[in-house]
Short mmCIF file of C-alpha atoms and ligand atoms in Angstrom, two decimals:
data_model
loop_
_atom_site.label_atom_id
_atom_site.label_comp_id
_atom_site.label_asym_id
_atom_site.label_seq_id
_atom_site.Cartn_x
_atom_site.Cartn_y
_atom_site.Cartn_z
CA MET P 283 0.03 0.00 0.01
CA THR P 284 1.21 3.53 -0.70
CA TYR P 285 1.04 6.33 1.85
CA HIS P 286 0.75 10.06 1.83
CA LYS P 287 4.26 11.42 1.86
CA GLU P 288 3.22 13.71 4.67
CA PRO P 289 3.11 12.05 8.10
CA ILE P 290 -0.36 12.18 9.78
CA ARG P 291 -0.57 15.17 12.10
CA PHE P 292 -1.67 14.07 15.57
CA GLY P 293 -2.44 15.63 18.92
CA MET P 294 -2.50 14.21 22.44
CA VAL P 295 -4.81 14.53 25.39
CA GLY P 296 -2.75 13.49 28.38
CA GLY P 297 0.63 11.87 28.04
CA GLY P 298 2.66 14.78 29.32
CA LYS P 299 6.27 14.39 30.43
CA THR P 300 5.23 13.30 33.95
CA GLY P 301 2.53 10.90 32.79
CA GLY P 302 2.80 7.11 32.47
CA ILE P 303 1.90 5.54 29.07
CA GLY P 304 1.83 8.73 27.08
CA LYS P 305 5.48 8.64 26.20
CA VAL P 306 5.13 5.14 24.86
CA HIS P 307 2.34 6.35 22.59
CA ARG P 308 4.38 9.30 21.33
CA THR P 309 7.53 7.25 20.65
CA SER P 310 5.59 4.43 18.97
CA ALA P 311 3.46 6.73 16.83
CA GLU P 312 6.51 8.46 15.49
CA MET P 313 8.72 5.38 15.18
CA PHE P 314 8.02 4.72 11.50
CA ASP P 315 7.51 8.36 10.46
CA ARG P 316 3.82 7.90 9.76
CA PHE P 317 2.71 10.38 12.41
CA LYS P 318 3.92 13.79 13.60
CA LEU P 319 3.00 15.35 16.95
CA CYS P 320 1.56 18.81 16.37
CA ALA P 321 -0.74 19.74 19.24
CA GLY P 322 -1.86 18.75 22.72
CA VAL P 323 -3.29 19.35 26.10
CA PHE P 324 -0.63 17.11 27.59
CA SER P 325 -1.39 17.41 31.28
CA SER P 326 -3.92 18.54 33.82
CA ASN P 327 -1.19 20.90 34.99
CA PRO P 328 -0.83 23.73 32.40
CA GLU P 329 2.86 24.30 33.21
CA ILE P 330 3.74 20.66 32.65
CA SER P 331 1.65 20.74 29.41
CA LEU P 332 3.59 23.71 28.09
CA GLU P 333 6.97 22.22 29.15
CA SER P 334 6.05 19.01 27.36
CA ALA P 335 5.00 20.83 24.20
CA LEU P 336 8.24 22.84 24.12
CA GLU P 337 10.42 19.75 24.72
CA TRP P 338 8.70 17.86 21.91
CA GLY P 339 8.78 20.64 19.36
CA VAL P 340 5.06 21.52 19.52
CA SER P 341 4.39 25.17 18.90
CA PRO P 342 3.17 26.90 22.15
CA ASP P 343 0.08 28.20 20.32
CA ARG P 344 -0.92 24.58 19.77
CA ASN P 345 -0.51 23.71 23.47
CA TYR P 346 -4.11 24.09 24.76
CA LEU P 347 -5.73 24.47 28.16
CA SER P 348 -8.65 22.10 27.47
CA TYR P 349 -9.50 19.34 25.05
CA ASP P 350 -12.67 21.16 23.91
CA GLU P 351 -10.61 24.20 22.94
CA MET P 352 -8.10 21.94 21.20
CA ALA P 353 -10.80 20.09 19.20
CA LEU P 354 -12.39 23.37 18.12
CA ARG P 355 -9.22 25.25 17.18
CA GLU P 356 -7.51 22.31 15.48
CA SER P 357 -10.61 21.60 13.41
CA GLU P 358 -10.56 25.22 12.20
CA ARG P 359 -6.89 25.12 11.01
CA PRO P 360 -6.07 24.08 7.46
CA ASP P 361 -3.08 22.18 8.96
CA GLY P 362 -5.03 20.89 11.95
CA ILE P 363 -4.54 17.44 13.43
CA ARG P 364 -6.25 14.52 11.73
CA VAL P 365 -6.16 12.20 14.73
CA VAL P 366 -6.09 12.58 18.50
CA VAL P 367 -4.53 10.20 20.97
CA ILE P 368 -6.27 9.99 24.38
CA THR P 369 -4.13 8.79 27.30
CA THR P 370 -5.90 10.32 30.32
CA PRO P 371 -7.27 8.37 33.32
CA ASN P 372 -10.34 6.26 32.42
CA HIS P 373 -13.05 8.73 33.49
CA LEU P 374 -11.49 11.32 31.10
CA HIS P 375 -11.83 9.25 27.90
CA SER P 376 -15.48 9.82 27.04
CA GLY P 377 -15.43 13.64 26.98
CA PRO P 378 -12.48 14.01 24.60
CA ILE P 379 -13.68 11.16 22.35
CA GLN P 380 -17.02 12.90 21.83
CA SER P 381 -15.42 16.30 21.38
CA PHE P 382 -12.96 15.29 18.71
CA ILE P 383 -15.35 12.95 16.87
CA SER P 384 -17.85 15.81 16.69
CA LYS P 385 -15.21 17.85 14.85
CA GLY P 386 -14.44 15.07 12.34
CA ILE P 387 -11.10 14.07 13.91
CA HIS P 388 -10.10 10.38 14.11
CA VAL P 389 -9.48 8.96 17.61
CA ILE P 390 -6.99 6.58 19.17
CA CYS P 391 -7.87 5.85 22.78
CA ASP P 392 -6.18 3.84 25.44
CA LYS P 393 -8.07 1.04 27.30
CA PRO P 394 -10.39 0.55 29.05
CA LEU P 395 -12.81 2.47 26.82
CA THR P 396 -14.13 4.49 29.77
CA ASN P 397 -15.26 4.04 33.40
CA THR P 398 -18.96 3.03 33.16
CA LEU P 399 -20.90 0.78 30.80
CA GLU P 400 -23.55 3.43 30.16
CA GLU P 401 -20.83 5.84 28.98
CA ALA P 402 -19.27 3.16 26.83
CA ARG P 403 -22.58 2.58 25.04
CA LYS P 404 -23.00 6.30 24.47
CA ILE P 405 -19.50 6.56 22.90
CA GLN P 406 -20.30 3.51 20.73
CA THR P 407 -23.30 5.28 19.17
CA VAL P 408 -21.29 8.48 18.61
CA VAL P 409 -18.36 6.63 17.01
CA GLN P 410 -20.38 4.26 14.88
CA GLY P 411 -22.27 7.02 13.18
CA SER P 412 -19.22 9.18 12.55
CA GLY P 413 -17.27 7.51 9.76
CA ARG P 414 -14.11 8.26 11.68
CA VAL P 415 -11.38 5.73 12.47
CA PHE P 416 -11.38 4.69 16.10
CA MET P 417 -8.69 2.49 17.57
CA MET P 418 -8.26 1.12 21.09
CA THR P 419 -4.66 0.54 22.01
CA TYR P 420 -4.90 -3.11 23.16
CA CYS P 421 -1.21 -3.03 22.39
CA TYR P 422 -0.22 -6.64 22.93
CA THR P 423 -2.04 -7.76 19.72
CA GLY P 424 0.65 -5.74 17.87
CA TYR P 425 3.22 -8.49 18.62
CA PRO P 426 3.99 -10.45 15.37
CA LEU P 427 3.80 -13.84 17.11
CA VAL P 428 0.37 -13.04 18.62
CA ARG P 429 -0.83 -12.53 15.01
CA GLU P 430 0.98 -15.75 14.10
CA ALA P 431 -0.94 -17.65 16.79
CA LYS P 432 -4.21 -16.16 15.57
CA ALA P 433 -3.51 -17.15 11.94
CA ARG P 434 -2.47 -20.67 12.88
CA ILE P 435 -5.53 -21.22 15.03
CA ALA P 436 -7.73 -19.92 12.20
CA ARG P 437 -6.17 -22.33 9.72
CA GLY P 438 -6.62 -25.30 12.09
CA ASP P 439 -3.07 -25.99 13.29
CA ILE P 440 -4.35 -27.04 16.70
CA GLY P 441 -7.81 -28.31 15.66
CA SER P 442 -10.95 -27.26 17.41
CA ILE P 443 -10.30 -25.15 20.53
CA LYS P 444 -11.19 -26.86 23.83
CA MET P 445 -9.66 -24.40 26.29
CA ALA P 446 -8.07 -20.99 26.33
CA LYS P 447 -6.14 -19.68 29.30
CA VAL P 448 -4.79 -16.17 29.56
CA GLU P 449 -2.92 -14.81 32.53
CA TYR P 450 -1.83 -11.27 33.24
CA PRO P 451 -0.10 -10.99 36.60
CA GLN P 452 1.62 -7.89 37.90
CA GLY P 453 2.87 -7.21 41.43
CA HIS P 454 3.06 -3.43 41.82
CA LEU P 455 -0.24 -3.07 43.79
CA ALA P 456 0.72 -5.70 46.31
CA THR P 457 1.02 -2.91 48.97
CA PRO P 458 -1.30 0.04 49.62
CA ILE P 459 0.78 2.19 47.23
CA GLU P 460 -2.22 4.40 46.59
CA ASN P 461 -1.61 6.00 50.04
CA THR P 462 1.67 7.45 48.71
CA ASP P 463 1.84 10.57 46.50
CA GLN P 464 1.86 8.55 43.27
CA LYS P 465 -1.02 9.92 41.28
CA GLN P 466 -1.49 7.06 38.85
CA PHE P 467 -2.08 4.59 41.69
CA GLN P 468 -4.52 7.02 43.32
CA TRP P 469 -6.79 7.26 40.32
CA ARG P 470 -6.46 3.54 39.50
CA THR P 471 -7.85 2.54 42.92
CA ASP P 472 -10.56 5.22 43.03
CA PRO P 473 -13.88 3.86 41.63
CA ALA P 474 -14.97 7.34 40.61
CA ARG P 475 -12.03 7.70 38.22
CA SER P 476 -11.00 4.19 37.37
CA GLY P 477 -14.53 2.79 37.34
CA GLU P 478 -15.90 0.12 39.66
CA GLY P 479 -13.45 -2.40 38.34
CA GLY P 480 -9.82 -2.15 39.39
CA THR P 481 -7.44 -4.77 38.03
CA ILE P 482 -10.33 -6.39 36.08
CA ALA P 483 -10.55 -3.17 34.02
CA ASP P 484 -6.90 -2.12 34.02
CA ILE P 485 -5.37 -5.35 32.74
CA GLY P 486 -8.22 -7.89 32.81
CA THR P 487 -9.47 -6.16 29.66
CA HIS P 488 -6.06 -6.78 27.98
CA ALA P 489 -6.32 -10.48 28.88
CA TYR P 490 -9.94 -10.66 27.65
CA HIS P 491 -9.09 -8.94 24.38
CA MET P 492 -6.14 -11.26 23.86
CA LEU P 493 -8.32 -14.34 24.39
CA ARG P 494 -10.95 -13.06 21.95
CA PHE P 495 -8.31 -11.93 19.41
CA VAL P 496 -6.33 -15.11 19.28
CA THR P 497 -9.18 -17.71 19.47
CA GLY P 498 -11.77 -15.76 17.49
CA LEU P 499 -14.36 -17.38 19.82
CA LYS P 500 -17.18 -15.40 21.38
CA VAL P 501 -17.67 -15.58 25.14
CA LYS P 502 -21.19 -16.70 26.13
CA SER P 503 -21.07 -16.42 29.91
CA LEU P 504 -18.66 -16.00 32.81
CA SER P 505 -18.26 -16.62 36.53
CA ALA P 506 -15.86 -14.30 38.32
CA GLU P 507 -14.28 -13.97 41.73
CA LEU P 508 -12.79 -10.48 42.29
CA LYS P 509 -10.81 -9.81 45.40
CA SER P 510 -8.81 -7.07 47.03
CA PHE P 511 -5.75 -8.71 48.61
CA VAL P 512 -4.77 -5.34 50.02
CA LYS P 513 -6.99 -4.38 52.99
CA ASN P 514 -9.35 -1.41 52.57
CA ARG P 515 -8.63 -1.08 48.83
CA LYS P 516 -11.74 0.22 47.14
CA VAL P 517 -11.38 -1.84 43.94
CA ASP P 518 -10.32 -5.40 43.12
CA ASP P 519 -6.60 -6.18 42.69
CA ASN P 520 -6.99 -9.87 41.75
CA ALA P 521 -9.47 -11.47 39.41
CA ILE P 522 -10.17 -15.10 38.44
CA VAL P 523 -12.74 -15.45 35.68
CA ASN P 524 -14.08 -18.74 34.27
CA LEU P 525 -15.55 -18.47 30.75
CA ARG P 526 -17.88 -20.53 28.61
CA LEU P 527 -17.06 -19.97 24.94
CA GLU P 528 -18.68 -20.81 21.66
CA ASN P 529 -18.34 -24.40 20.37
CA ASP P 530 -18.48 -25.77 23.88
CA ALA P 531 -14.96 -24.53 24.63
CA ILE P 532 -14.03 -23.13 28.06
CA GLY P 533 -11.69 -20.34 29.16
CA LEU P 534 -9.85 -19.01 32.18
CA ILE P 535 -8.52 -15.55 32.84
CA TRP P 536 -6.34 -14.64 35.78
CA ALA P 537 -5.45 -10.96 36.17
CA SER P 538 -3.62 -9.73 39.24
CA GLN P 539 -1.73 -6.57 40.32
CA ALA P 540 -0.95 -8.00 43.71
CA ALA P 541 0.98 -11.04 42.45
CA ILE P 542 4.34 -10.42 44.08
CA GLY P 543 7.22 -11.34 41.77
CA HIS P 544 5.44 -10.49 38.52
CA GLU P 545 6.08 -7.39 36.42
CA ASN P 546 4.11 -7.70 33.16
CA SER P 547 3.80 -11.45 32.70
CA LEU P 548 0.97 -11.60 30.18
CA ASN P 549 0.79 -15.07 28.57
CA PHE P 550 -1.58 -17.46 26.89
CA LYS P 551 -1.97 -21.14 26.33
CA ILE P 552 -4.62 -22.36 23.86
CA TYR P 553 -5.49 -26.09 23.69
CA GLY P 554 -7.25 -27.70 20.74
CA ASP P 555 -8.16 -31.27 19.94
CA ASN P 556 -5.04 -31.65 17.80
CA GLY P 557 -2.48 -29.46 19.53
CA SER P 558 -1.71 -26.40 21.58
CA LEU P 559 -0.01 -23.01 21.32
CA GLU P 560 1.87 -21.08 23.98
CA TRP P 561 3.14 -17.48 24.05
CA SER P 562 4.47 -15.11 26.70
CA HIS P 563 5.00 -11.37 26.67
CA THR P 564 8.18 -11.87 28.62
CA ASP P 565 9.70 -13.71 25.67
CA PRO P 566 7.61 -12.34 22.81
CA SER P 567 9.66 -13.54 19.81
CA LYS P 568 8.92 -17.17 20.58
CA LEU P 569 5.74 -19.19 20.00
CA TRP P 570 5.54 -22.80 20.96
CA LEU P 571 3.44 -25.18 18.94
CA PHE P 572 2.66 -28.69 20.21
CA GLN P 573 0.87 -31.12 17.82
CA LEU P 574 -0.19 -34.68 18.32
CA ASP P 575 2.39 -37.18 17.09
CA SER P 576 4.91 -34.44 16.16
CA PRO P 577 7.93 -32.99 17.99
CA LYS P 578 7.27 -29.69 19.65
CA GLN P 579 8.06 -26.69 17.44
CA LEU P 580 9.56 -23.35 18.36
CA ILE P 581 8.42 -20.67 15.91
CA THR P 582 10.55 -17.52 16.12
CA ARG P 583 9.60 -14.05 14.96
CA GLY P 584 10.63 -13.40 11.36
CA SER P 585 11.73 -17.04 10.70
CA ALA P 586 10.98 -18.84 7.42
CA GLU P 587 8.09 -20.86 8.83
CA THR P 588 6.04 -17.83 9.89
CA THR P 589 2.90 -16.80 8.01
CA ILE P 590 2.18 -13.51 6.24
CA ALA P 591 0.00 -12.48 9.27
CA SER P 592 3.12 -12.06 11.42
CA ARG P 593 5.61 -11.26 8.64
CA ARG P 594 3.67 -8.16 7.48
CA ILE P 595 4.24 -6.60 10.93
CA THR P 596 7.80 -7.83 11.48
CA ASN P 597 10.08 -4.80 11.36
CA ILE P 598 13.65 -6.09 11.85
CA PRO P 599 15.27 -9.42 10.94
CA ALA P 600 14.82 -12.58 13.02
CA GLY P 601 17.10 -12.72 16.07
CA HIS P 602 17.25 -8.98 16.74
CA PRO P 603 14.88 -8.37 19.63
CA GLU P 604 11.64 -6.48 18.95
CA GLY P 605 9.59 -5.46 21.95
CA TYR P 606 6.87 -3.36 23.52
CA HIS P 607 7.51 -0.19 21.51
CA GLU P 608 7.46 -2.09 18.22
CA ALA P 609 4.23 -3.86 19.14
CA PHE P 610 2.66 -0.52 20.00
CA ALA P 611 4.05 0.96 16.79
CA ASN P 612 2.49 -1.87 14.77
CA LEU P 613 -0.93 -0.82 16.01
CA TYR P 614 -0.12 2.77 15.05
CA LEU P 615 0.87 1.58 11.56
CA GLU P 616 -2.48 -0.18 11.27
CA ALA P 617 -4.20 3.07 12.30
CA ALA P 618 -2.20 4.98 9.71
CA ARG P 619 -3.34 2.56 6.94
CA ALA P 620 -6.96 2.92 8.06
CA ILE P 621 -6.75 6.74 8.33
CA TYR P 622 -5.11 6.97 4.92
CA ALA P 623 -7.86 4.80 3.35
CA VAL P 624 -10.75 6.69 5.02
CA ASP P 625 -9.34 10.15 4.28
CA ASN P 626 -8.94 9.19 0.62
CA LYS P 627 -12.38 7.58 0.45
CA LEU P 628 -10.95 4.10 -0.07
CA ASP P 629 -11.87 0.84 1.60
CA ILE P 630 -9.65 -0.11 4.56
CA PRO P 631 -7.61 -3.07 3.26
CA SER P 632 -8.85 -6.43 4.64
CA GLU P 633 -5.48 -7.36 6.18
CA VAL P 634 -5.45 -4.22 8.36
CA ASP P 635 -6.27 -5.43 11.84
CA TYR P 636 -6.77 -3.19 14.86
CA PRO P 637 -9.14 -3.11 17.86
CA GLY P 638 -12.01 -0.69 17.34
CA ILE P 639 -15.05 0.57 19.23
CA GLU P 640 -16.73 -2.92 19.40
CA GLU P 641 -13.66 -4.30 21.16
CA GLY P 642 -13.73 -1.27 23.55
CA VAL P 643 -17.37 -1.89 24.45
CA GLU P 644 -16.82 -5.69 24.76
CA GLY P 645 -14.03 -4.96 27.28
CA MET P 646 -16.48 -2.88 29.32
CA GLU P 647 -19.16 -5.58 29.15
CA PHE P 648 -16.56 -8.08 30.39
CA VAL P 649 -15.65 -5.82 33.34
CA PHE P 650 -19.25 -5.23 34.46
CA ALA P 651 -20.38 -8.83 33.95
CA SER P 652 -17.40 -9.89 36.12
CA ILE P 653 -18.35 -7.40 38.79
CA ALA P 654 -21.99 -8.59 38.75
CA SER P 655 -20.94 -12.26 38.90
CA SER P 656 -18.51 -11.70 41.80
CA ARG P 657 -21.19 -9.79 43.82
CA GLN P 658 -23.53 -12.80 43.34
CA ASN P 659 -21.13 -15.33 44.79
CA CYS P 660 -19.51 -16.11 41.36
CA ALA P 661 -22.87 -16.81 39.67
CA TRP P 662 -22.76 -17.41 35.89
CA VAL P 663 -23.63 -14.20 34.02
CA ASN P 664 -24.48 -14.11 30.33
CA LEU P 665 -22.63 -11.71 28.07
N1 NAD V 59 -2.20 0.13 26.63
C1 NAD V 59 -1.63 -0.11 27.77
O1 NAD V 59 -0.98 -1.07 27.97
C2 NAD V 59 -1.74 0.93 28.92
C3 NAD V 59 -0.72 1.04 29.86
C4 NAD V 59 -0.83 2.03 30.85
C5 NAD V 59 -1.93 2.82 30.90
N2 NAD V 59 -2.93 2.66 29.99
C6 NAD V 59 -4.15 3.50 30.02
O2 NAD V 59 -3.74 4.85 29.73
C7 NAD V 59 -4.50 5.77 30.49
C8 NAD V 59 -3.53 6.64 31.25
O3 NAD V 59 -2.81 5.88 32.15
P1 NAD V 59 -1.37 6.35 32.79
O4 NAD V 59 -0.86 5.18 33.53
O5 NAD V 59 -0.54 6.93 31.73
O6 NAD V 59 -1.90 7.44 33.78
P2 NAD V 59 -1.08 8.71 34.39
O7 NAD V 59 -1.85 9.14 35.58
O8 NAD V 59 0.36 8.33 34.52
O9 NAD V 59 -1.19 9.78 33.23
C9 NAD V 59 -2.38 10.47 32.91
C10 NAD V 59 -2.04 11.74 32.17
O10 NAD V 59 -3.24 12.47 31.85
C11 NAD V 59 -3.10 13.82 32.25
N3 NAD V 59 -4.41 14.42 32.43
C12 NAD V 59 -5.27 14.21 33.47
N4 NAD V 59 -6.39 14.96 33.26
C13 NAD V 59 -6.22 15.63 32.08
C14 NAD V 59 -6.98 16.54 31.32
N5 NAD V 59 -8.19 16.98 31.78
N6 NAD V 59 -6.45 17.03 30.19
C15 NAD V 59 -5.27 16.65 29.78
N7 NAD V 59 -4.46 15.76 30.41
C16 NAD V 59 -4.96 15.30 31.56
C17 NAD V 59 -2.24 13.78 33.47
O11 NAD V 59 -1.68 15.06 33.75
C18 NAD V 59 -1.20 12.70 33.07
O12 NAD V 59 -0.22 13.27 32.21
C19 NAD V 59 -5.49 5.00 31.33
O13 NAD V 59 -6.68 4.86 30.70
C20 NAD V 59 -4.78 3.63 31.39
O14 NAD V 59 -5.68 2.55 31.63
C21 NAD V 59 -2.85 1.75 28.98
#
């Protein structure tokens, strides 16, 4: 596919120099020269926002005080931004999404979609009627070997799926860290800002999206047990969710932020009636394939045996490590392809694969079904 020579002008809401994930977005967006940062309201603190703008070469007159002002003023400029990236705390996703979409600007938003199911459905209506590109940064599906697993499952390498298990353990909330001055742990454990779900929303949604992405199977119902291992914490920090999937398959998700010893140990194991596949974020360039009556196979990123699904997003030769930034950047490349197509009134090519508004809403449905189940003594709840 050909691109515009000009990189796509983008702006950011959140992601200032003192924020968490914003810098990963900025680096990944610009990694392959498809995007150029031009505007922002980078922080809730105007001084930090201005400092961030100056440091990153954004003209001070395009550093704004509010996202509404930014959406309006950028939409009026002939060289205004074409897409906005939203990396604010969860309760501050919905407002900017609606503001930028209403001005015809494409949106890239971090997960979870927002903090309540009601708000998620409202956003869905707004986005679906807009004709704008909307991408959720479920970043782990940007790893080539995650795409490889998806393609191999779809072509039947492990037969019919019987069970899918996804784990996402972290350990940084194993103590009451929200009682320190670290802002990102304060909002993450505050139901008014994070949403009623804690870990289930913060990283459970990543695990859920991964399971859906790789298996392609819909989830019919779930039974969840959400716990706060840390006393007096207002949201869950550990979640175990049993799933009933299509085709009589079953699933299991474990997400924890109080699992001492883990950093970001996302991994999956998918079992079919003819084989199984295993991948881990801690060693992302390796995918293990086990098939009945065959020796186990190690598939490495970029190697000759990989399929086009992973090769098309492999950026450097096999053996040189690719990691988190590249996976994130692969999603940005998918967004660039979609934005290019939509802005030129072309169809988005069928191989372009990125999580959209439906995946955002699905994640929210997963969170709130899990909360409902847990409150009813792990009762099975339909999705
Ligand atoms: N995709 C991933 O793997 C991933 C990883 C981490 C965080 N996230 C998501 O990204 C979002 C941000 O998380 P974080 O860890 O970076 O949080 P953070 O608290 O570190 O950063 C939030 C940023 O938003 C800014 N902000 C707050 N209110 C604002 C406003 N009204 N206007 C402009 N900026 C404002 C803050 O000043 C800060 O810079 C959350 O939704 C989180 O779930 C996703």
